Coordinates of C-alpha atoms in Angstrom, one line a residue:
M1 CA 12.8 44.9 -55.9
A2 CA 10.2 42.2 -55.8
H3 CA 6.5 43.2 -55.9
P4 CA 4.5 42.5 -52.7
A5 CA 2.4 40.0 -54.6
E6 CA 5.6 38.1 -55.5
H7 CA 6.5 38.0 -51.8
Q8 CA 3.1 36.7 -51.0
L9 CA 3.2 34.0 -53.6
A10 CA 6.7 32.9 -52.4
E11 CA 5.4 32.6 -48.9
L12 CA 2.4 30.6 -50.1
K13 CA 4.7 28.2 -51.9
E14 CA 7.0 27.9 -48.9
F15 CA 4.3 27.0 -46.4
A16 CA 2.3 24.9 -48.9
L17 CA 5.3 22.6 -49.5
L18 CA 5.4 21.9 -45.7
H19 CA 1.6 21.2 -45.7
A20 CA 1.9 19.0 -48.7
R21 CA 4.4 16.9 -46.9
G22 CA 2.2 16.7 -43.9
Q23 CA -0.6 15.3 -46.1
G24 CA 1.6 12.6 -47.5
M25 CA 2.2 14.2 -50.9
A26 CA 5.5 13.3 -52.4
P27 CA 7.8 16.4 -52.4
R28 CA 8.6 15.9 -56.1
Q29 CA 4.9 16.0 -57.0
A30 CA 4.3 19.1 -54.9
V31 CA 7.3 20.9 -56.4
R32 CA 6.1 20.0 -60.0
I33 CA 2.7 21.7 -59.3
L34 CA 4.2 24.7 -57.6
Q35 CA 6.5 25.3 -60.6
Q36 CA 3.4 25.7 -62.8
I37 CA 1.9 28.5 -60.5
T38 CA 2.8 32.0 -61.6
N39 CA 0.4 34.1 -59.6
D40 CA -2.5 34.2 -57.1
T41 CA -4.9 36.2 -59.2
E42 CA -8.5 34.9 -59.2
G43 CA -9.5 33.7 -62.7
D44 CA -6.0 33.2 -64.1
P45 CA -5.5 29.6 -65.3
D46 CA -1.9 29.6 -63.9
S47 CA -3.0 31.0 -60.5
W48 CA -2.6 29.2 -57.2
A49 CA -6.1 28.0 -56.7
A50 CA -6.8 27.1 -60.3
T51 CA -3.6 25.0 -60.7
W52 CA -4.1 23.0 -57.5
T53 CA -7.8 22.5 -58.3
R54 CA -6.9 21.2 -61.8
A55 CA -4.6 18.7 -60.3
G56 CA -7.2 17.7 -57.8
R57 CA -9.8 17.1 -60.5
T58 CA -7.3 14.9 -62.4
A59 CA -6.7 12.8 -59.3
A60 CA -10.4 12.4 -58.7
S61 CA -11.1 11.4 -62.3
C62 CA -8.5 8.6 -61.8
D63 CA -10.4 7.4 -58.6
R64 CA -7.6 8.7 -56.3
H65 CA -9.9 10.5 -54.0
L66 CA -7.7 10.9 -50.9
D67 CA -5.0 12.2 -53.3
A68 CA -7.6 14.6 -54.7
C69 CA -8.4 15.8 -51.2
A70 CA -4.8 16.8 -50.6
H71 CA -4.7 18.8 -53.8
F72 CA -8.1 20.5 -53.1
A73 CA -6.9 21.3 -49.6
L74 CA -3.9 23.1 -51.0
A75 CA -6.1 24.9 -53.6
R76 CA -8.1 26.5 -50.8
F77 CA -4.9 27.2 -48.7
P78 CA -4.6 29.2 -46.6
H79 CA -8.3 29.9 -46.3
H80 CA -11.4 30.0 -48.5
G81 CA -11.2 33.7 -49.2
D82 CA -12.3 33.8 -52.8
P83 CA -14.8 31.9 -55.0
V84 CA -12.2 29.6 -56.6
R85 CA -10.9 28.6 -53.2
Q86 CA -14.5 28.1 -52.0
T87 CA -15.1 25.8 -54.9
A88 CA -12.0 23.8 -54.0
G89 CA -13.3 23.5 -50.5
R90 CA -16.6 22.0 -51.7
L91 CA -14.7 19.6 -54.0
L92 CA -12.5 18.6 -51.1
V93 CA -15.5 17.6 -49.0
S94 CA -17.1 15.8 -51.9
S95 CA -14.0 13.8 -52.7
F96 CA -13.6 12.7 -49.1
D97 CA -17.3 11.8 -48.9
T98 CA -16.8 9.5 -51.9
W99 CA -13.8 7.8 -50.3
R100 CA -15.5 7.3 -46.9
C101 CA -18.8 6.0 -48.3
R102 CA -16.9 3.2 -50.0
R103 CA -15.3 2.3 -46.6
G104 CA -18.6 2.3 -44.7
D105 CA -17.1 2.9 -41.2
I106 CA -17.0 6.7 -41.2
E107 CA -20.0 8.9 -40.7
R108 CA -20.7 12.5 -41.2
L109 CA -22.0 14.8 -38.4
E110 CA -23.4 18.3 -38.9
L111 CA -23.9 20.0 -35.5
P112 CA -25.6 23.3 -34.9
L113 CA -24.0 25.3 -32.1
A114 CA -25.0 28.6 -30.4
D115 CA -23.3 30.9 -33.0
G116 CA -22.9 28.7 -36.1
T117 CA -22.4 25.1 -37.3
M118 CA -19.6 22.6 -37.4
A119 CA -19.2 19.5 -39.4
C120 CA -17.3 16.4 -38.4
W121 CA -16.2 13.0 -39.6
A122 CA -16.6 10.3 -37.0
T123 CA -16.2 6.6 -36.3
G124 CA -16.9 4.3 -33.4
L125 CA -19.9 6.2 -32.1
D126 CA -22.3 3.7 -30.5
A127 CA -25.1 4.3 -28.0
L128 CA -25.1 0.6 -26.9
R129 CA -21.3 0.3 -26.5
P130 CA -20.0 3.8 -25.9
R131 CA -16.2 4.1 -26.2
P132 CA -13.8 6.7 -24.8
L133 CA -13.8 9.7 -27.1
I134 CA -10.9 11.4 -28.9
V135 CA -11.4 14.7 -30.8
V136 CA -8.9 15.6 -33.4
M137 CA -8.7 19.2 -34.7
G138 CA -6.1 21.0 -36.8
G139 CA -5.0 24.6 -36.8
I140 CA -6.0 27.8 -38.7
V141 CA -5.2 26.3 -42.1
S142 CA -6.0 22.6 -41.6
V143 CA -9.2 21.1 -42.9
K144 CA -10.7 18.1 -41.2
E145 CA -10.3 15.9 -44.2
Q146 CA -6.6 15.8 -44.0
W147 CA -6.8 14.2 -40.5
A148 CA -9.8 11.9 -41.2
P149 CA -7.7 9.0 -42.6
V150 CA -6.5 8.4 -39.0
L151 CA -10.0 7.6 -37.9
P152 CA -9.8 3.8 -38.6
L153 CA -6.6 3.6 -36.6
L154 CA -8.2 5.4 -33.6
R155 CA -11.2 3.1 -33.8
R156 CA -8.9 0.0 -33.8
L157 CA -7.2 1.5 -30.6
G158 CA -10.6 1.4 -28.9
F159 CA -11.7 5.0 -29.3
A160 CA -14.8 6.7 -30.6
A161 CA -13.1 9.3 -32.8
V162 CA -14.2 12.6 -34.3
V163 CA -12.3 15.0 -36.5
T164 CA -13.4 18.6 -36.9
E165 CA -12.2 22.1 -37.7
F166 CA -11.1 25.2 -36.0
P167 CA -13.6 28.1 -36.0
G168 CA -13.8 29.7 -39.5
V169 CA -11.9 26.8 -41.2
G170 CA -13.5 24.6 -43.8
E171 CA -17.1 23.9 -42.9
N172 CA -16.9 25.5 -39.4
T173 CA -18.9 28.7 -39.6
L174 CA -18.0 30.0 -36.1
T175 CA -15.8 33.1 -35.6
Y176 CA -12.6 32.7 -33.7
R177 CA -13.1 34.6 -30.5
P178 CA -11.6 34.5 -27.0
D179 CA -14.5 32.3 -25.9
S180 CA -14.3 29.9 -28.9
W181 CA -13.1 27.2 -26.5
R182 CA -16.8 26.7 -25.6
M183 CA -17.2 24.9 -28.9
L184 CA -15.5 21.9 -27.4
P185 CA -17.8 21.4 -24.4
G186 CA -20.7 22.0 -26.9
L187 CA -19.4 19.2 -29.1
L188 CA -19.1 16.9 -26.1
D189 CA -22.7 17.7 -25.1
R190 CA -23.9 16.7 -28.6
L191 CA -21.9 13.4 -28.5
A192 CA -23.1 12.4 -25.0
G193 CA -24.8 9.0 -25.2
Q194 CA -22.8 8.0 -28.3
A195 CA -19.4 8.0 -26.6
T196 CA -18.0 8.0 -23.1
V197 CA -17.5 11.8 -23.2
S198 CA -16.4 11.7 -19.5
D199 CA -13.1 10.2 -20.8
T200 CA -12.3 12.6 -23.6
S201 CA -8.8 13.1 -25.2
L202 CA -8.1 16.1 -27.3
L203 CA -5.5 15.9 -30.1
A204 CA -5.6 19.6 -31.0
L205 CA -2.8 20.9 -33.2
S206 CA -1.4 24.5 -33.3
F207 CA -4.1 27.1 -32.6
S208 CA -6.6 24.3 -31.7
G209 CA -4.3 23.5 -28.8
H210 CA -5.1 27.0 -27.4
L211 CA -8.8 26.1 -27.5
A212 CA -8.1 22.7 -25.9
L213 CA -6.2 24.1 -23.0
N214 CA -8.8 26.7 -22.3
A215 CA -11.6 24.2 -22.4
A216 CA -9.7 21.7 -20.2
A217 CA -9.5 24.4 -17.5
E218 CA -13.3 24.3 -17.3
D219 CA -14.6 20.9 -18.4
P220 CA -13.7 17.9 -16.3
R221 CA -14.7 15.5 -19.0
I222 CA -11.5 16.4 -20.9
R223 CA -8.9 14.0 -19.4
R224 CA -5.8 14.7 -21.5
V225 CA -4.6 17.2 -24.1
L226 CA -2.0 16.4 -26.8
T227 CA -0.9 19.3 -29.0
V228 CA 1.8 20.6 -31.4
G229 CA 3.0 24.1 -31.4
A230 CA 0.0 25.7 -29.6
P231 CA 0.1 29.4 -28.8
V232 CA -0.7 30.0 -25.2
G233 CA 0.0 33.6 -24.1
A234 CA 3.2 35.1 -25.5
F235 CA 2.0 34.8 -29.2
F236 CA -0.9 37.0 -28.3
T237 CA 0.9 39.5 -26.1
D238 CA 4.6 39.8 -27.2
A239 CA 4.8 43.0 -29.2
D240 CA 8.5 42.3 -30.1
W241 CA 7.6 38.9 -31.6
W242 CA 4.6 40.1 -33.7
P243 CA 6.6 41.6 -36.6
R244 CA 8.2 38.2 -37.1
V245 CA 4.9 36.4 -37.5
P246 CA 4.5 35.3 -41.2
G247 CA 2.1 37.4 -43.2
I248 CA 0.0 34.3 -44.1
T249 CA -0.6 33.6 -40.4
A250 CA -1.6 37.2 -39.7
D251 CA -3.9 37.4 -42.7
T252 CA -5.5 34.1 -42.0
L253 CA -6.2 35.2 -38.4
C254 CA -7.8 38.4 -39.7
R255 CA -10.1 36.2 -41.8
L256 CA -11.0 33.9 -38.9
T257 CA -11.5 36.6 -36.2
G258 CA -13.2 39.1 -38.5
A259 CA -10.5 41.7 -37.8
A260 CA -10.5 44.5 -40.4
D261 CA -6.7 44.4 -40.8
R262 CA -3.5 43.4 -39.1
A263 CA -3.5 46.5 -36.9
A264 CA -7.0 45.7 -35.6
L265 CA -6.0 42.1 -35.1
R266 CA -2.9 43.0 -33.1
T267 CA -5.1 45.2 -30.8
A268 CA -7.6 42.4 -30.2
L269 CA -5.1 39.5 -29.7
P270 CA -4.2 40.1 -26.0
E271 CA -7.8 39.1 -25.1
Y272 CA -7.0 35.6 -26.3
A273 CA -4.0 35.0 -24.0
L274 CA -4.0 32.4 -21.2
D275 CA -2.2 33.3 -18.0
T276 CA -0.6 31.1 -15.3
E277 CA -3.7 31.1 -13.2
R278 CA -5.8 29.7 -16.0
L279 CA -3.1 27.0 -16.9
R280 CA -2.9 25.9 -13.3
R281 CA -6.5 24.8 -13.5
V282 CA -5.6 22.3 -16.3
R283 CA -4.9 19.5 -13.8
I284 CA -4.6 16.7 -16.5
P285 CA -1.8 15.4 -18.6
V286 CA -0.7 17.8 -21.3
R287 CA 1.7 16.5 -23.9
Y288 CA 3.2 19.3 -26.1
V289 CA 5.4 19.0 -29.2
A290 CA 7.6 22.1 -29.6
S291 CA 9.7 23.1 -32.6
A292 CA 13.1 24.7 -31.9
R293 CA 13.0 26.9 -35.0
D294 CA 9.2 27.7 -34.8
E295 CA 8.6 30.8 -36.9
I296 CA 5.1 31.3 -35.5
I297 CA 5.2 30.4 -31.8
P298 CA 7.6 32.4 -29.7
A299 CA 10.0 30.6 -27.3
G300 CA 8.4 32.6 -24.4
E301 CA 5.5 30.1 -24.5
Q302 CA 7.7 27.5 -23.0
R303 CA 8.0 29.5 -19.7
L304 CA 4.3 30.0 -19.5
L305 CA 3.6 26.3 -20.1
G306 CA 5.6 25.5 -16.9
A307 CA 2.5 26.5 -15.0
L308 CA 0.8 23.3 -16.1
P309 CA 0.8 20.7 -13.3
D310 CA 1.4 17.7 -15.5
L311 CA 3.4 18.6 -18.7
R312 CA 5.7 16.7 -20.9
V313 CA 7.4 18.5 -23.8
K314 CA 9.0 16.9 -26.9
T315 CA 11.2 19.2 -28.9
F316 CA 12.3 18.7 -32.5
D317 CA 14.8 20.8 -34.4
D318 CA 12.3 22.0 -36.9
V319 CA 9.9 24.8 -38.0
H320 CA 6.3 25.1 -36.9
G321 CA 4.5 21.8 -36.7
S322 CA 7.8 19.9 -37.1
P323 CA 6.9 18.7 -40.7
G324 CA 10.3 17.2 -41.1
H325 CA 9.7 14.8 -38.2
L326 CA 6.1 13.7 -38.8
G327 CA 6.7 10.0 -38.2
A328 CA 8.6 10.5 -34.9
M329 CA 6.1 13.2 -33.8
R330 CA 3.1 11.0 -34.5
R331 CA 4.7 8.0 -32.7
W332 CA 5.4 10.2 -29.7
L333 CA 1.9 11.6 -29.6
F334 CA 0.2 8.3 -29.9
S335 CA 2.4 6.7 -27.3
Q336 CA 1.6 9.5 -24.9
L337 CA -2.1 9.1 -25.7
L338 CA -2.0 5.4 -24.8
L339 CA 0.3 5.8 -21.8
T340 CA -1.9 8.5 -20.1
R341 CA -5.1 6.7 -21.0
F342 CA -4.2 3.2 -19.8
R343 CA -1.9 4.1 -16.9
G344 CA -4.4 6.5 -15.6
G345 CA -1.8 9.1 -14.8
P346 CA 1.4 10.8 -16.0
A347 CA 3.6 9.0 -18.5
A348 CA 6.6 7.1 -17.3
P349 CA 9.7 9.3 -16.8
A350 CA 12.0 9.7 -19.7
G351 CA 15.2 7.8 -19.7
P352 CA 18.5 9.5 -18.7
A353 CA 19.5 10.1 -22.3
E354 CA 16.2 11.9 -23.0
R355 CA 15.7 13.9 -19.9
T356 CA 16.9 17.4 -19.2
P357 CA 16.3 19.3 -15.9
A358 CA 12.7 20.3 -15.6
P359 CA 12.3 24.1 -15.1
T360 CA 9.1 23.6 -13.0
A361 CA 7.7 20.8 -11.0
G362 CA 5.5 18.6 -13.2
V363 CA 7.4 19.4 -16.4
T364 CA 9.5 16.9 -18.3
R365 CA 11.3 17.7 -21.5
D366 CA 12.2 14.9 -24.0

């Protein structure tokens, strides 16, 4: 019988391979590094964090700083829970800072909020010529640096763009709580005058989508939400689903919420759930990517999402985050961003070959 630590390492390798692909790392390269890792024991040279950090340092020494960022991000995966992972997190920020300083079109923001601080990478902020704002945020294991390379594209599309992190992730020192959505209006308050925050788009992936929907129910400055695999209500309340949630997800949520253990986390999670009344208040376009074989988000979320007045869902036959369909997923999200932004309303209906009967008025499934 395998030791629990072996199960944990196997799960780390499985999820990290998906995240490596999402950061543009060649599968062969990721597999080669994963084969060198024999444990997740702090201080062991063949451990998870040490091996990925070593690869990151090698890339940085060859002046491949974005490549180094991807390796350092995996070194601190799934969260910065020990000193070696914390060091990797600092190296990640440093490598990205070197890359962006050479470009000259990305700036760093450090913002104090009521209960902590958050850091962001931004482009296109201009008090004299404010642009519509887009905020990009990853989920519970995604650092801002892995999304920041899209900033130049967003600026070319006419946006002021900011990438930041989920509470407790990377340089965000906030704790993930039921009211963590207030971080987003707080961010808009701080950016007022540098961007047209009254026309804000949120590209909020996974658990960040939960914050985005909650914030959109309250803040009229948020004009559209695009998300991928966001938990809404069932993830937080479905007792039958909970035993199937990967250990990495549960343990990371313990870290971000401050829960003492998985049992304490399970007791607290129902407070985070959104209900149909809350979702009906989100009277803006919501574009949602679902994964048919999602191992984290239960299918029950789809029924609850039907309460949204203006929803379009794109489903891929994939696992959480649809890592095997990154190109198609990004094209769909960006097309929906531009359609809802420039048409000033819902996207055009899907063609006959793409459309299935909508379960609720206002819902279209691609």
